PDB file of C-alpha atoms in Angstrom:
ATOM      1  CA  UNK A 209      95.298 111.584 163.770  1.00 80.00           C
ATOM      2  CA  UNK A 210      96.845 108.318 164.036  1.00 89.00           C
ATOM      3  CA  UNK A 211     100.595 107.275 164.229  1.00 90.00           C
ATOM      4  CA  UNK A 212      99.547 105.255 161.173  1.00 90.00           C
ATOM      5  CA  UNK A 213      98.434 108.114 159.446  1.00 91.00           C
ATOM      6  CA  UNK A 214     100.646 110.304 160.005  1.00 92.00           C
ATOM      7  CA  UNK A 215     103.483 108.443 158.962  1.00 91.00           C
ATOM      8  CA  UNK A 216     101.827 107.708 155.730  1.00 92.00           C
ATOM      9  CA  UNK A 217     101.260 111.269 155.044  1.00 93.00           C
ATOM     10  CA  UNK A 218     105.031 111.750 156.139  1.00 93.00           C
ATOM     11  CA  UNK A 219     106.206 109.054 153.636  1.00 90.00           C
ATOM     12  CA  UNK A 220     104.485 110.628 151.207  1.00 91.00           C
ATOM     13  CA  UNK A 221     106.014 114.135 151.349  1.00 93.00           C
ATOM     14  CA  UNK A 222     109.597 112.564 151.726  1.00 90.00           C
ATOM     15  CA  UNK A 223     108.939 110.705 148.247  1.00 86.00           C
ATOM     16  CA  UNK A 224     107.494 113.662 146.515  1.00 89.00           C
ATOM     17  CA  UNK A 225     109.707 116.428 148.197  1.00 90.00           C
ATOM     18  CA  UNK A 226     113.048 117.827 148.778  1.00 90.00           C
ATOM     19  CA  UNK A 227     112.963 117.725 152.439  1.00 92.00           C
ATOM     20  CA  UNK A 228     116.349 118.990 153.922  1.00 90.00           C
ATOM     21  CA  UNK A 229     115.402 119.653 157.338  1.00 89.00           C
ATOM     22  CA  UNK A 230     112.944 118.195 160.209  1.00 89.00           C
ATOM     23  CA  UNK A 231     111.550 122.079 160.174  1.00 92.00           C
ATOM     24  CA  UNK A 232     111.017 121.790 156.779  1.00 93.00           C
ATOM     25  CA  UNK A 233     109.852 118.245 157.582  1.00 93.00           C
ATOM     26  CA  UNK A 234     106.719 119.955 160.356  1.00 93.00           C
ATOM     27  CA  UNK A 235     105.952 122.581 157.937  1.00 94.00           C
ATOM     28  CA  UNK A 236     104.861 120.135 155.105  1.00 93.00           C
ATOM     29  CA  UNK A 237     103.015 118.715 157.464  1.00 94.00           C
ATOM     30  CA  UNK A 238     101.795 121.554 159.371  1.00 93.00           C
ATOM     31  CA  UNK A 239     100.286 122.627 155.783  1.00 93.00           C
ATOM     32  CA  UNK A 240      98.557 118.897 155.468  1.00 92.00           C
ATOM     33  CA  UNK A 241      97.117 119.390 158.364  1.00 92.00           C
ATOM     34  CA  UNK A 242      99.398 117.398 160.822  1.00 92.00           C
ATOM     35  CA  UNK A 243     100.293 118.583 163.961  1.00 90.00           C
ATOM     36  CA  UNK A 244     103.630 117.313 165.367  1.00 90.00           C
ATOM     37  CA  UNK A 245     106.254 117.941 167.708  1.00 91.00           C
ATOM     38  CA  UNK A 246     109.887 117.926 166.975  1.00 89.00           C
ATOM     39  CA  UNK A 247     110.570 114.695 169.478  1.00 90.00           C
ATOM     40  CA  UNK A 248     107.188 112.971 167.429  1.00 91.00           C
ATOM     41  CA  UNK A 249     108.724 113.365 164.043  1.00 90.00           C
ATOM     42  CA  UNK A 250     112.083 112.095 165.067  1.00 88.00           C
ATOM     43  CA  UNK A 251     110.568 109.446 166.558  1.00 89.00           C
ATOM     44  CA  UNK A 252     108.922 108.807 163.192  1.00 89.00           C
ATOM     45  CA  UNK A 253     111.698 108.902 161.314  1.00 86.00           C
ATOM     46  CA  UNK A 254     113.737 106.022 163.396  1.00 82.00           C
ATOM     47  CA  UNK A 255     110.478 103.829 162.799  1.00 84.00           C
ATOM     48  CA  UNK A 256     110.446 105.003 158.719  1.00 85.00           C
ATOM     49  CA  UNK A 257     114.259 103.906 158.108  1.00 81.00           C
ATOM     50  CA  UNK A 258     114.770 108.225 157.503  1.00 85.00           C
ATOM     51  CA  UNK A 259     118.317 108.843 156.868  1.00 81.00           C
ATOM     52  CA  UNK A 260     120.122 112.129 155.174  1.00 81.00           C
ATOM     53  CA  UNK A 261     120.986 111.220 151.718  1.00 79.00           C
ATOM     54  CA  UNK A 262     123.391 113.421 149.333  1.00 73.00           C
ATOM     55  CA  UNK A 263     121.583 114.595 146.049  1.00 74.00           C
ATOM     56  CA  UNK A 264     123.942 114.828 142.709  1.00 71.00           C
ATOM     57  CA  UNK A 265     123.949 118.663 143.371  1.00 78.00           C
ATOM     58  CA  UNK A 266     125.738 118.026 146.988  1.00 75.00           C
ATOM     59  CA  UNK A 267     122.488 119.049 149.190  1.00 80.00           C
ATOM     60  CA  UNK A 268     121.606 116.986 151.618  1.00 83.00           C
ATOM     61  CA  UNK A 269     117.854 115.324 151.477  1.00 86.00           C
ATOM     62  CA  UNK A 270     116.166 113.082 153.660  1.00 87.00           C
ATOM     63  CA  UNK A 271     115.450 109.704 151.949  1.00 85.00           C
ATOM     64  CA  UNK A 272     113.375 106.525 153.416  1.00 81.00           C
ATOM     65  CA  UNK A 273     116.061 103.615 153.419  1.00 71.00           C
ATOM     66  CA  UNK A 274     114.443 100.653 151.681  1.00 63.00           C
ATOM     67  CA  UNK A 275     116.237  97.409 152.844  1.00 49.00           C
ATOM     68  CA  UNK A 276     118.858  97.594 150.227  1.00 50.00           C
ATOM     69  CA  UNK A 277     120.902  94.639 149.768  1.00 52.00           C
ATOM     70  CA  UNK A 278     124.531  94.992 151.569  1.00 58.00           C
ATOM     71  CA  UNK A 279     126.389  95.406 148.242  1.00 66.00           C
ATOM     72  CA  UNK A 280     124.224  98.616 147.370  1.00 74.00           C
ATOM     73  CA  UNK A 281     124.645 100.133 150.729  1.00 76.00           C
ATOM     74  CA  UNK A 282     128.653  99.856 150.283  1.00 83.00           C
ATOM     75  CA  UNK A 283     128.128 101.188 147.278  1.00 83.00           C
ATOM     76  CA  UNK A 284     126.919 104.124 148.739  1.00 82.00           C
ATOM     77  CA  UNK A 285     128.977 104.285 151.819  1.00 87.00           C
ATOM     78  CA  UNK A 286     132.370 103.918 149.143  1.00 87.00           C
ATOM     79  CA  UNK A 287     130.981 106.881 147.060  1.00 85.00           C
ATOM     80  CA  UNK A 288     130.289 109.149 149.892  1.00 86.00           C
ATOM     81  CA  UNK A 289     134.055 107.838 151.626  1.00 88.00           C
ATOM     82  CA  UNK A 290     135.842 108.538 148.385  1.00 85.00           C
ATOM     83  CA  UNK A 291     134.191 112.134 148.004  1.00 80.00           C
ATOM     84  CA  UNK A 292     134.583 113.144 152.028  1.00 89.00           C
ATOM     85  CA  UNK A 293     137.386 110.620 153.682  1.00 92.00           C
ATOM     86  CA  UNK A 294     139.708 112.751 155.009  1.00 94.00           C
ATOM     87  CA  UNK A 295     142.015 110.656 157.697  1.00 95.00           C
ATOM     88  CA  UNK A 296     140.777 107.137 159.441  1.00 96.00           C
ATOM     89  CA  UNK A 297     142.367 105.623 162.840  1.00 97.00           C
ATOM     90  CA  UNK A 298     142.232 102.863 165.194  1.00 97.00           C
ATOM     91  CA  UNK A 299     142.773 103.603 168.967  1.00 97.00           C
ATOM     92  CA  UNK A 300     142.520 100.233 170.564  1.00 97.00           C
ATOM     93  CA  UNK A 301     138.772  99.098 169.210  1.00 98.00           C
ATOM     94  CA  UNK A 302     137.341 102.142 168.385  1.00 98.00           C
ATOM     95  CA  UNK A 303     137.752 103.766 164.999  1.00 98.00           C
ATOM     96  CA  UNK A 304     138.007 107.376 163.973  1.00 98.00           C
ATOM     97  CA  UNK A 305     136.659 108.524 160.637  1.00 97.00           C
ATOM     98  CA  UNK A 306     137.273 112.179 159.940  1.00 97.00           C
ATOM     99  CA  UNK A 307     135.182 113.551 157.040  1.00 94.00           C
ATOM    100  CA  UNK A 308     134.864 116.781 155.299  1.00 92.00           C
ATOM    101  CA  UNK A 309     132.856 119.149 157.703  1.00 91.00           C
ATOM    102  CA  UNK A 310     128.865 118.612 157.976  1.00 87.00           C
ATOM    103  CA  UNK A 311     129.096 115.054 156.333  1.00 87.00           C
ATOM    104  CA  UNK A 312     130.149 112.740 159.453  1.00 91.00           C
ATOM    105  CA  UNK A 313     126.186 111.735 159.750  1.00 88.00           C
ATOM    106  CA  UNK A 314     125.591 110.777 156.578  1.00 85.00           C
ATOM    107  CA  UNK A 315     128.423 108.375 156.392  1.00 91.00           C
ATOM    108  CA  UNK A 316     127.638 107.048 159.653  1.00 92.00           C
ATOM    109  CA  UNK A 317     123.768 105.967 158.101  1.00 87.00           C
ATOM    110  CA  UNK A 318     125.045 104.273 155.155  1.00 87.00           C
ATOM    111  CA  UNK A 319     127.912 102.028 157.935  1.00 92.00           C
ATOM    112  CA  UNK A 320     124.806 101.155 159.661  1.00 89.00           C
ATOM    113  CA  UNK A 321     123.034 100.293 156.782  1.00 85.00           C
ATOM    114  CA  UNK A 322     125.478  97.770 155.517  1.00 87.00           C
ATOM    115  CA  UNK A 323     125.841  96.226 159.433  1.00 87.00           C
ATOM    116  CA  UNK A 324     129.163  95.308 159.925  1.00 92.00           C
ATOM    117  CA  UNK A 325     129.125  92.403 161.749  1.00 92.00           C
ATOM    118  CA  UNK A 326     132.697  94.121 163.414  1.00 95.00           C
ATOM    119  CA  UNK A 327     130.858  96.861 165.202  1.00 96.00           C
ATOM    120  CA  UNK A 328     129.035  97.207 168.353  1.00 96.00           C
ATOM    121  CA  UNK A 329     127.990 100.981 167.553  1.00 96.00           C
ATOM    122  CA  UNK A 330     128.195 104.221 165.836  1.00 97.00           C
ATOM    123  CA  UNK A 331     128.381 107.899 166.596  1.00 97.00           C
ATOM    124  CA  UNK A 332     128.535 110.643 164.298  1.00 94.00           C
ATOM    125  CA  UNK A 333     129.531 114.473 164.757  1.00 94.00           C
ATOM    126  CA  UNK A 334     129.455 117.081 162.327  1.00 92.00           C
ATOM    127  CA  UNK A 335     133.278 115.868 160.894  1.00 95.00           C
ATOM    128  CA  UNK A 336     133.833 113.076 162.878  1.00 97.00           C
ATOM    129  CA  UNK A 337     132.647 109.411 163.370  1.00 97.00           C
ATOM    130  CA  UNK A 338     133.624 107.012 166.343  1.00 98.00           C
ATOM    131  CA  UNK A 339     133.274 103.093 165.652  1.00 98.00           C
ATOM    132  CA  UNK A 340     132.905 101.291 168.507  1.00 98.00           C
ATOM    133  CA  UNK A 341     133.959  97.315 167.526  1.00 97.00           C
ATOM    134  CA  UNK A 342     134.196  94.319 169.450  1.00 95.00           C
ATOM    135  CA  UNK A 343     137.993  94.001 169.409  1.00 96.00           C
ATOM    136  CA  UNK A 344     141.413  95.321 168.727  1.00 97.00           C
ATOM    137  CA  UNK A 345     141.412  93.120 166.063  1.00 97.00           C
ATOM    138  CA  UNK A 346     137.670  93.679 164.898  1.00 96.00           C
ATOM    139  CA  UNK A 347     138.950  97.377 164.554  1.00 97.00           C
ATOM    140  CA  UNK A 348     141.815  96.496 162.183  1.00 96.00           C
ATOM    141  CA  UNK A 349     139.166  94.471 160.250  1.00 95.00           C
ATOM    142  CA  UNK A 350     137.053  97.401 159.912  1.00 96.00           C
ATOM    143  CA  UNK A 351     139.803  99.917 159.214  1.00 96.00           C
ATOM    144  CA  UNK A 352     141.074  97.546 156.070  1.00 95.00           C
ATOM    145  CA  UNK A 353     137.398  97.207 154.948  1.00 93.00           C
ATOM    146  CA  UNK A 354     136.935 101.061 154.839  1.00 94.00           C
ATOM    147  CA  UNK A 355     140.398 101.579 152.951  1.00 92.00           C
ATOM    148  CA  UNK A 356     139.353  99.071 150.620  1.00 89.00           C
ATOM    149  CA  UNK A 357     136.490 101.132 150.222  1.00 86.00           C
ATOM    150  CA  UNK A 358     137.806 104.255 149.723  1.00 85.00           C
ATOM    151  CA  UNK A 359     140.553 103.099 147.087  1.00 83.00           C
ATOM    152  CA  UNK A 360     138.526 100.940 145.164  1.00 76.00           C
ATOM    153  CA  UNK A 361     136.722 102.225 142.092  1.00 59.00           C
ATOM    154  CA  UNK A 362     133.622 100.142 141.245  1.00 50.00           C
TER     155      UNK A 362
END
């Protein structure tokens, strides 16, 4: 099978599944009759846009990102801030975001997704995100966009 094909089969089972895990991820496809490694699918699911989204019932699910428009992505990223910010803090241009435990990579998809033209690069823990920016003062930027964020109510 085909890279082709096997994405489309994987697109398929994250828009008709609850997929929480890649394991859960290779046995779908495993039972379609895909074989896969662990390295392929992640692989696959840089190329597909596959992030870990937040259902209404708190469980995590991966989602394909469509290219949402900037103002729905900060949607996002202010309703997963304002249920999981816990403390946020500049040392020199890098930014520390400390979330609620387990939701650090989430948060860190939906900053990407709205591309802050302030930051060179993320990385996300299990509680913990580091922004890398530009700048000292890129970093305040960011900071004050985040807390406007997180206080704001749409």
């Amino acid at each position: 099978m085909n890279k082709e094909e096997r994405q489309k089969i994987i697109r398929q089972l994250i828009s008709q599944n609850t997929i929480e895990t890649q394991e859960e991820l290779l046995a779908l496809l495993s039972r379609n009759g895909v074989n896969a490694t662990q390295s392929t699918i992640s692989r696959d699911a840089r190329e597909l846009s596959i992030v870990k989204t937040y259902q209404e019932d708190g469980k995590i699910k991966y989602t394909i990102v469509d290219q949402a428009s900037e103002k729905d992505s900060e949607k996002k990223l202010r309703e997963a801030l304002q249920g999981s910010l816990k403390r946020i803090e500049q040392v020199a241009f890098i930014v520390l975001i400390h979330t609620e435990n387990g939701l650090a990579d989430v948060i860190t998809n939906y900053i990407d997704e709205v591309k802050y033209e302030e930051i060179a690069g993320t990385i996300a823990g299990s509680d913990t995100i580091i922004v890398i920016t530009h700048s000292d003062k890129m970093a305040q930027s960011f900071v004050n966009k985040i807390e406007l964020l997180f206080k704001s109510r749409e």
